[in-house]
Structures are given as structure tokens and as C-alpha cells.
CSV table of C-alpha atoms and ligand atoms in Angstrom, one decimal:
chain,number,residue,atom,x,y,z
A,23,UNK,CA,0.0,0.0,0.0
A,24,UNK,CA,1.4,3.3,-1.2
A,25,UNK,CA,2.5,5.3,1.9
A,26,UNK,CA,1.9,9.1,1.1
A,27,UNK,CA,3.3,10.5,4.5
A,28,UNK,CA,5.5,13.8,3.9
A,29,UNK,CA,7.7,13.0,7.3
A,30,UNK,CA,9.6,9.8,7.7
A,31,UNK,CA,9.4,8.7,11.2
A,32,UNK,CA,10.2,6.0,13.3
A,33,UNK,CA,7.3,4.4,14.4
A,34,UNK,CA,5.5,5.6,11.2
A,35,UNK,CA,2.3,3.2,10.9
A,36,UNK,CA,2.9,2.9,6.7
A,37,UNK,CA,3.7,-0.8,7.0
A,38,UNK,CA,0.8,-1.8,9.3
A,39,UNK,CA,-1.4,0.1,7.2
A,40,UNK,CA,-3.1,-2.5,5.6
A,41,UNK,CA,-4.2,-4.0,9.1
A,42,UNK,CA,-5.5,-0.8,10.3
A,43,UNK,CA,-7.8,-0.3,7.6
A,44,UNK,CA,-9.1,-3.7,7.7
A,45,UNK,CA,-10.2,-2.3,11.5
A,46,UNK,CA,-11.4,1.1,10.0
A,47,UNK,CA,-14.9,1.5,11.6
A,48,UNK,CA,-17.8,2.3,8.4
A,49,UNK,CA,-18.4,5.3,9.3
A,50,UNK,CA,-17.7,8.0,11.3
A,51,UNK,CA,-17.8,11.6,11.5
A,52,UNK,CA,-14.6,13.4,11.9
A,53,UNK,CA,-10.8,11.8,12.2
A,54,UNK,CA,-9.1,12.3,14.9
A,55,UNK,CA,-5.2,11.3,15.5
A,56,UNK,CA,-3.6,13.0,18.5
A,57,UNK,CA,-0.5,10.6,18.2
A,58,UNK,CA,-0.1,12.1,14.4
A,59,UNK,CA,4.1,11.3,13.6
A,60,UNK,CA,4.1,11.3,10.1
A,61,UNK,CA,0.4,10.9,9.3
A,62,UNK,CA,0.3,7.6,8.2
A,63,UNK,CA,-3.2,6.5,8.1
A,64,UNK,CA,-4.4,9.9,8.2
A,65,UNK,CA,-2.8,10.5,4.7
A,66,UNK,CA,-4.3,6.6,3.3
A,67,UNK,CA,-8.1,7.4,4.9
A,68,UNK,CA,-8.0,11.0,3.5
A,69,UNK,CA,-11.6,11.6,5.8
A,70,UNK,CA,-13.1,14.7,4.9
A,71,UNK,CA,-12.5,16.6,8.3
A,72,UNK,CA,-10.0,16.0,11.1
A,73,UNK,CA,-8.2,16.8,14.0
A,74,UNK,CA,-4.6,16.1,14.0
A,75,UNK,CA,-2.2,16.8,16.9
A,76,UNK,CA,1.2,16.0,18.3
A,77,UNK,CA,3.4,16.9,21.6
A,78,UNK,CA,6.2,17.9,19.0
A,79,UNK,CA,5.8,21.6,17.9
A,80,UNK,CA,8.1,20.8,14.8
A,81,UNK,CA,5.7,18.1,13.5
A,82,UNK,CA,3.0,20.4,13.9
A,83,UNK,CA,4.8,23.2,11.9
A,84,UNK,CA,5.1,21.2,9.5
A,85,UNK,CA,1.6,20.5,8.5
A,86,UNK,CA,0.8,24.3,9.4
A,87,UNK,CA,3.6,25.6,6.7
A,88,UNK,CA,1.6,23.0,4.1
A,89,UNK,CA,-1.7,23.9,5.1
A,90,UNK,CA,-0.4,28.0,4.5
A,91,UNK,CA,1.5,28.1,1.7
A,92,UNK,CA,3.0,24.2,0.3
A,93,UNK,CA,4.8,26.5,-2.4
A,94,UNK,CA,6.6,28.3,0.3
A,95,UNK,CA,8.0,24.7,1.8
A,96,UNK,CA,8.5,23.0,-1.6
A,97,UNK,CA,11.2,27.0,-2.8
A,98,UNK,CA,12.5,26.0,0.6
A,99,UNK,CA,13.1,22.1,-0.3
A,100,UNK,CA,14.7,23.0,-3.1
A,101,UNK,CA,17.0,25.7,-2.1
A,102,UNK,CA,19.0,22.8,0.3
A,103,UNK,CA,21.9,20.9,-1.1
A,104,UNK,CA,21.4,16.7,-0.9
A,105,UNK,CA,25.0,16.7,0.9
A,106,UNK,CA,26.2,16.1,4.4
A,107,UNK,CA,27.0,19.5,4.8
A,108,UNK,CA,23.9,21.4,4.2
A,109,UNK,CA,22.6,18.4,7.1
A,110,UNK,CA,24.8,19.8,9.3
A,111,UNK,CA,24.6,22.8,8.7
A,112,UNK,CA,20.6,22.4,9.4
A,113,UNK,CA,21.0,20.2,12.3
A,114,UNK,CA,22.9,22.7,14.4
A,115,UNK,CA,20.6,26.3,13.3
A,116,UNK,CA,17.9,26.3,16.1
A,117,UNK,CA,14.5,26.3,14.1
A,118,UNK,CA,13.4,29.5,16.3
A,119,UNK,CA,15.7,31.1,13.8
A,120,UNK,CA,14.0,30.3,10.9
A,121,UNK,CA,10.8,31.7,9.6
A,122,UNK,CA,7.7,28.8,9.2
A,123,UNK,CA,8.3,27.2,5.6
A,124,UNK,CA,12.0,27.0,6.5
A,125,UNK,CA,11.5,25.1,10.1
A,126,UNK,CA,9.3,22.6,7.8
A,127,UNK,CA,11.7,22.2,4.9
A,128,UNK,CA,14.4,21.9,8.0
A,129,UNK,CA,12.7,19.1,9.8
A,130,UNK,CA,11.7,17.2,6.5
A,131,UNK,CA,15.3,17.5,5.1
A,132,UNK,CA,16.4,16.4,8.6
A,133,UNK,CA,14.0,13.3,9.1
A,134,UNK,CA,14.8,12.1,5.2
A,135,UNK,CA,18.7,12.1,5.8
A,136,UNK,CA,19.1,11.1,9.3
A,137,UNK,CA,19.7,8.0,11.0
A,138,UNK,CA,16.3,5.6,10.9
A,139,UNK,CA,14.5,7.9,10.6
A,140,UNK,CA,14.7,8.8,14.5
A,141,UNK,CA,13.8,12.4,16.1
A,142,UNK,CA,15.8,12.5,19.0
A,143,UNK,CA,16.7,15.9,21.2
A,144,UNK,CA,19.4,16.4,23.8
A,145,UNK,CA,18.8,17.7,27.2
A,146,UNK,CA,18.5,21.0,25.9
A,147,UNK,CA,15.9,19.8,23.3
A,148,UNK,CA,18.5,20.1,20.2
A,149,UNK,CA,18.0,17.5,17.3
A,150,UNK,CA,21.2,15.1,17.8
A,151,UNK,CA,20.8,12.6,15.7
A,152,UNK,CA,23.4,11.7,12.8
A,153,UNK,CA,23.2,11.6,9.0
A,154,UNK,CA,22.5,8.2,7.8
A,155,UNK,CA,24.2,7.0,5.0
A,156,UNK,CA,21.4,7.9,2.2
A,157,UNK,CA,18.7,10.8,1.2
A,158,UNK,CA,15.3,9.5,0.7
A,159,UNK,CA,13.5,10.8,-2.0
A,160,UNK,CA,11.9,14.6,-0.5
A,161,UNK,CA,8.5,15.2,-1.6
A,162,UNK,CA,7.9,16.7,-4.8
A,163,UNK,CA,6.1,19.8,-5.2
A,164,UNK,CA,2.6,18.1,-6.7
A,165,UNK,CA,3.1,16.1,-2.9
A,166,UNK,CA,3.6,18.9,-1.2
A,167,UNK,CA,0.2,20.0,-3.1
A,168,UNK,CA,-1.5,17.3,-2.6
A,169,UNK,CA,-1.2,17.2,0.9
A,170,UNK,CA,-2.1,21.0,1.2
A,171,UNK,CA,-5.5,20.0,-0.4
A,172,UNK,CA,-5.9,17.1,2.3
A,173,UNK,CA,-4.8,19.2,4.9
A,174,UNK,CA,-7.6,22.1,4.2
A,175,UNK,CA,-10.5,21.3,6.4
A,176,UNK,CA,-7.7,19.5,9.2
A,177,UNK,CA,-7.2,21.1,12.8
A,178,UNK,CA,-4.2,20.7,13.7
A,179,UNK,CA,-3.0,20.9,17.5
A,180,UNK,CA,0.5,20.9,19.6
A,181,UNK,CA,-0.5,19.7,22.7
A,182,UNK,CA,-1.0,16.2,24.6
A,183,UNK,CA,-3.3,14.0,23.5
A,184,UNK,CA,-5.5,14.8,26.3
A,185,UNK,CA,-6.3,18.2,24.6
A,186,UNK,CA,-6.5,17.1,21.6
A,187,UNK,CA,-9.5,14.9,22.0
A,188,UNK,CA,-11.2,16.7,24.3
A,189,UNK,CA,-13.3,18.2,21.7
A,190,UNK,CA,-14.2,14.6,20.3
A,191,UNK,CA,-17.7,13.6,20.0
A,192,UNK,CA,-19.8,11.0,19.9
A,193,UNK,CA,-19.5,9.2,15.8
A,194,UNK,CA,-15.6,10.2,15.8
A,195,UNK,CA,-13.0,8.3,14.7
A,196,UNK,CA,-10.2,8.5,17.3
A,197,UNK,CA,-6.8,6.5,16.7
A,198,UNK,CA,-4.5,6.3,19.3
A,199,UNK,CA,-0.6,5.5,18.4
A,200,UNK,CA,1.6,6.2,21.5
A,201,UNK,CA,5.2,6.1,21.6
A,202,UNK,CA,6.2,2.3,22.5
A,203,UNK,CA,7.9,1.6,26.0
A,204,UNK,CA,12.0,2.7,25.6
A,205,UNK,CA,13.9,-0.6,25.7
A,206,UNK,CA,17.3,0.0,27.8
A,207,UNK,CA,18.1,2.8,30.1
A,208,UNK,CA,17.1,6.2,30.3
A,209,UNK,CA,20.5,8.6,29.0
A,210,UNK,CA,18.9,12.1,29.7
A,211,UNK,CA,17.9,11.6,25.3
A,212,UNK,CA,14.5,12.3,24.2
A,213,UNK,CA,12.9,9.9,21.5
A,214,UNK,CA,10.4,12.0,19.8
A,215,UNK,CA,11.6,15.0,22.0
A,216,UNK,CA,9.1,13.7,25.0
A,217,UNK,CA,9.1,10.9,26.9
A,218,UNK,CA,6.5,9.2,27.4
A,219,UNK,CA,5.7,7.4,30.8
A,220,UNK,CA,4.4,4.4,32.9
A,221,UNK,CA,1.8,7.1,33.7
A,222,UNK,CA,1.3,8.9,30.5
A,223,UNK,CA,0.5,5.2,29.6
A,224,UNK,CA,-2.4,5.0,32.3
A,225,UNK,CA,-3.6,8.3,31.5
A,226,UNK,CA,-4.4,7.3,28.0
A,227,UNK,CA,-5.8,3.6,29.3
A,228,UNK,CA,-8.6,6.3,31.5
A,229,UNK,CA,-9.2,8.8,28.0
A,230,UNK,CA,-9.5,5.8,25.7
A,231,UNK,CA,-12.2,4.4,27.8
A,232,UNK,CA,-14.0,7.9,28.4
A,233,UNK,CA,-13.7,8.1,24.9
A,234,UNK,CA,-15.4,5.5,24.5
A,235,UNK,CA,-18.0,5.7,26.6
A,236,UNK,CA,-18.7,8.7,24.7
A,237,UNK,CA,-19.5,7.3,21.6
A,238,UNK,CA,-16.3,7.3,19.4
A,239,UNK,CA,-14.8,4.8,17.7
A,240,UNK,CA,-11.7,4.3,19.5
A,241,UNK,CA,-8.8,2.4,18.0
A,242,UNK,CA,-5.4,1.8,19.3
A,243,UNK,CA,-2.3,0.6,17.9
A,244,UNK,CA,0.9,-0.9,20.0
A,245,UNK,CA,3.5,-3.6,20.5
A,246,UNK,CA,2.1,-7.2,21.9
A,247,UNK,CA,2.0,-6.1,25.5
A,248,UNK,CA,0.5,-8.8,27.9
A,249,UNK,CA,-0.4,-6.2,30.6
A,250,UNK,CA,-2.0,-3.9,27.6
A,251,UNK,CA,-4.5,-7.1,26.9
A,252,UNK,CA,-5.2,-8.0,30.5
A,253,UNK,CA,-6.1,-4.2,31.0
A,254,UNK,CA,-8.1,-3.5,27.6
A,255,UNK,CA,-9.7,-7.6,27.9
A,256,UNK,CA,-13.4,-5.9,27.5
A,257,UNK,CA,-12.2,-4.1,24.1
A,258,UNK,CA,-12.0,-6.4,20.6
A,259,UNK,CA,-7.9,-7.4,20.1
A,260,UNK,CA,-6.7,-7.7,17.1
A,261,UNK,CA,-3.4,-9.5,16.5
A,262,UNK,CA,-1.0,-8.0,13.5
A,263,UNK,CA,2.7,-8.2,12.4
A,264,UNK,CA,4.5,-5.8,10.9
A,265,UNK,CA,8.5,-5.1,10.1
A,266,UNK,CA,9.5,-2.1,12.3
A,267,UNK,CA,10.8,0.6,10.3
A,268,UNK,CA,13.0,1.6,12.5
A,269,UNK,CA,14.9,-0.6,15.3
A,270,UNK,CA,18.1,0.6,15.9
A,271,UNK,CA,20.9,-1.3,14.0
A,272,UNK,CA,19.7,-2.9,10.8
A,273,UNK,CA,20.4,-6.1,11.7
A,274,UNK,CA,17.6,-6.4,14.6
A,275,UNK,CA,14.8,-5.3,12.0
A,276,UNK,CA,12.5,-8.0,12.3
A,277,UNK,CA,8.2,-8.2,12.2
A,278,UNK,CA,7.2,-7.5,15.4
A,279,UNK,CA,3.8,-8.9,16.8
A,280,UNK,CA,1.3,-5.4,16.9
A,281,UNK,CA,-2.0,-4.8,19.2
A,282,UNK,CA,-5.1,-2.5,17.2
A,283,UNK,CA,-7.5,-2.7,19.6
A,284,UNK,CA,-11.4,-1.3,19.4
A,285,UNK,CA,-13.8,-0.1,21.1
A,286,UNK,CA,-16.1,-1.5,18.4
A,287,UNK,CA,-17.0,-5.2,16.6
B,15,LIG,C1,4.4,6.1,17.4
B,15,LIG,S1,4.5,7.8,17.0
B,15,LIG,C2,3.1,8.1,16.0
B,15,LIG,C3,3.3,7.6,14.6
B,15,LIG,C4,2.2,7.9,13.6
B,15,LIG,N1,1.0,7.1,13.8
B,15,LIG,C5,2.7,7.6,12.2
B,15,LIG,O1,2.2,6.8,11.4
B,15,LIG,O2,3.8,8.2,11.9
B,15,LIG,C6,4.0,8.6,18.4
B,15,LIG,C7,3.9,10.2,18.3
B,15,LIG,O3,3.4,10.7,19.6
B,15,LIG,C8,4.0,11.9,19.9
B,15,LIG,N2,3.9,12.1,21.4
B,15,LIG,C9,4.7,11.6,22.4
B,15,LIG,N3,4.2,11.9,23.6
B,15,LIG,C10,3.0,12.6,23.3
B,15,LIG,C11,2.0,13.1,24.1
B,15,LIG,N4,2.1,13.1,25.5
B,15,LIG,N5,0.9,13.7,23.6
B,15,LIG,C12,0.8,13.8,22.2
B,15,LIG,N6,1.8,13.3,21.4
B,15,LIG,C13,2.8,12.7,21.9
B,15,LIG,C14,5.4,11.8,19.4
B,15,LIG,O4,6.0,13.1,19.1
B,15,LIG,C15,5.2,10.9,18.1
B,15,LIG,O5,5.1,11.7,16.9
């Protein structure tokens, strides 16, 4: 299935994309993904109105600058060298510095070139993560288009997931993607600039179910978690598998067993 995200991003839901679909409730009203990454099943379901949000204020530029003005991004694309010096070059220019359709052109470039595909800030919340050793293809400017016409009637929203549902209604669509548990020990990094905890995790156990009992669709995607199961064991569990996109070294990429869960049959 074609993936027509603009970002890559680890723990990008392209290749599990055919699974989630299959779970797709009929019909709903609006779309609403406060996990959003890269967009993934967002950009395949193309529903007429949404909500999109994200912790990360750079993701969230990103669709703003498109939504605005995708010519603006795509003269800004094209104005950056494919070589390892214009990466680091961008990598070390704080994106405060930088006026909208630059930060997005920034971050794109960034998340194309790096290392898997990972967003990762230090402890003062600088992108640290090192070239990889190719340049995926950038989106064109008829992408960049495209996506401006998909993004039109889309809210989009920095913020925790909390807010961002909180305007959810009964007939929504809400899919829930957290960031998976870090394996290893915590090194002062951030993975996806935010870490996301033990308790972040029961906080969005409580929303998904008041979600629920609210009347919205509620799907959510993880890793096989036995806990997750035992916790969620009056929801519908799906079972998937799907190759990670990103894993650390190549050489640990294998399919890894998935969870989509519903509120609905
Ligand atoms: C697994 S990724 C989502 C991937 C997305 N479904 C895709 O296909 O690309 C999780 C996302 O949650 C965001 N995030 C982390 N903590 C968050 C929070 N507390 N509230 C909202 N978003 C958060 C991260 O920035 C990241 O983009």
C-alpha cells in the first residue's frame, strides 16, 4: 500500500497500514489522531475533516507551513543541497531562527537524511541525531500539493493528547498511536523530543475508555503487551505483524507482533 506520509518517522504506521484499515470503523464523522508522527493512516483514509495533533511543535509546523502556503516549503526544499553539509549545517541552526516554511523544509530534510528515521533531542531539546548513510527521495512539489488540499479542512493541534480529543464527539473516529515503551536505560535523550511514561500510559488507558464511553470509535495501535491485553480484555484485540521501520541497528529489524485494539466489533 502506497504510503503518502511527507515525514519519515520512526514508528511511522505505513507498514501496518493494511491491518488498520481492515479495522477502520464504516463510518464516522470526523478523524481524529492526537499521536499524528508522520500521518500515516491519516494521509491513506483522507476523511473529509479532522483533527490532528502532536506533543512535537516541529511536526506540527510542519503540517501548518503546508496547510499555508506548500509552495513556500517546496522553494525551501529546493534551495537545500542533498550533501552532508547542508545536514549539518541544518541540524545545528535552532529552528526558532527560521521563519515557518524554512523550520518545515528543515525538519523534513532532517527526518529524510538522518539516522532511521529517528527524532531525537538532547537535554536542551537540540535535534542530535546523525546523518544516515542515504537521502530519501523529498516530496515533490505536486506532494507537497496534494497534501495542502488534504490538509484544508484539518485542525491541527500541539499539545498532549488529552487536549487534543477533548473536543471529540460521539461518531468520531479517534486513533490512538503512543510512543512504545524505551527498551534500555534512560541517557537524559529524548525519543520524539518527549518521553512518554508508565503514567502517561495509564492516563491514556482512563481517556481511551472515556472516549469511549462517549461514543467514538476508538482504536489503538501498539507492541504485543500482555499487561495492555489484560487491562483492555473488554475491548475487541486484534493481532497484526508488521517489520518495524526503524529498530536501531539494521540487523535487529525483524516483524514484530502489533496490538489495534477497538472499542467496536
Ligand atoms: C508512534 S509515533 C506516531 C506515529 C504515527 N502514527 C505515524 O504513522 O507516523 C508517536 C507520536 O506521539 C508523539 N507524542 C509523544 N508523547 C506525546 C503526548 N504526550 N501527547 C501527544 N503526542 C505525543 C510523538 O511526538 C510521536 O510523533
Amino acid at each position: 500500500m502506497k504510503d503518502h506520509s511527507i515525514l519519515r518517522w520512526s514508528g511511522s504506521k505505513a507498514r501496518l497500514l493494511p491491518s488498520l484499515l481492515r479495522f477502520a470503523p464504516q463510518r464516522f464523522n470526523r478523524y481524529v489522531e492526537p499521536f499524528v508522527g508522520s500521518a500515516a493512516l491519516y494521509f491513506a483514509v483522507q476523511p473529509s475533516r479532522a483533527v490532528l495533533g502532536d506533543v512535537n511543535p516541529e511536526v506540527i509546523d510542519v503540517y501548518r507551513a503546508i496547510q499555508e502556503n506548500p509552495h513556500a516549503v517546496a522553494d525551501a526544499l529546493d534551495s537545500i543541497p542533498h550533501d552532508r553539509a547542508a545536514y549539518d549545517v541544518l541540524r545545528s541552526i535552532a529552528p526558532g531562527h527560521l521563519d515557518r516554511p524554512q523550520r518545515a523544509a528543515r525538519l523534513i530534510f532532517l527526518m529524510k537524511s538522518c539516522f532511521n528515521g529517528v527524532y531525537r533531542t538532547n537535554r536542551s531539546g537540540h535535534f542530535n541525531v546523525p546523518m544516515g548513510n542515504r537521502i530519501y527521495a523529498l516530496p515533490t512539489r505536486a506532494q507537497l500539493e496534494l497534501a495542502h488540499h488534504r490538509l484544508r479542512a484539518t485542525d491541527l493541534v500541539c499539545s498532549d493528547f488529552e487536549t487534543t480529543v477533548k473536543t471529540s464527539k460521539s461518531g468520531d473516529w479517534v486513533y490512538l498511536d503512543p510512543p512504545y515503551k524505551p527498551k534500555g536505560r534512560y541517557r537524559g535523550e529524548f525519543g520524539y523530543g518527549a518521553r512518554f511514561t508508565d503514567e502517561c500510559m495509564v492516563r491514556l488507558l482512563e481517556v481511551a475508555r472515556k472516549l469511549r464511553s462517549k461514543g467514538c470509535f476508538v482504536m489503538l495501535s501498539y507492541k504485543y503487551d500482555r499487561d495492555l491485553v489484560h487491562h483492555l480484555a473488554d475491548w475487541h484485540i486484534h493481532h497484526a505483524s508488521a517489520r518495524r521501520s526503524v529498530a536501531g541497528h539494521s540487523i535487529f529489524r525483524e516483524s514484530e507482533r502489533e496490538l489495534i485494539v477497538t472499542s467496536y466489533s
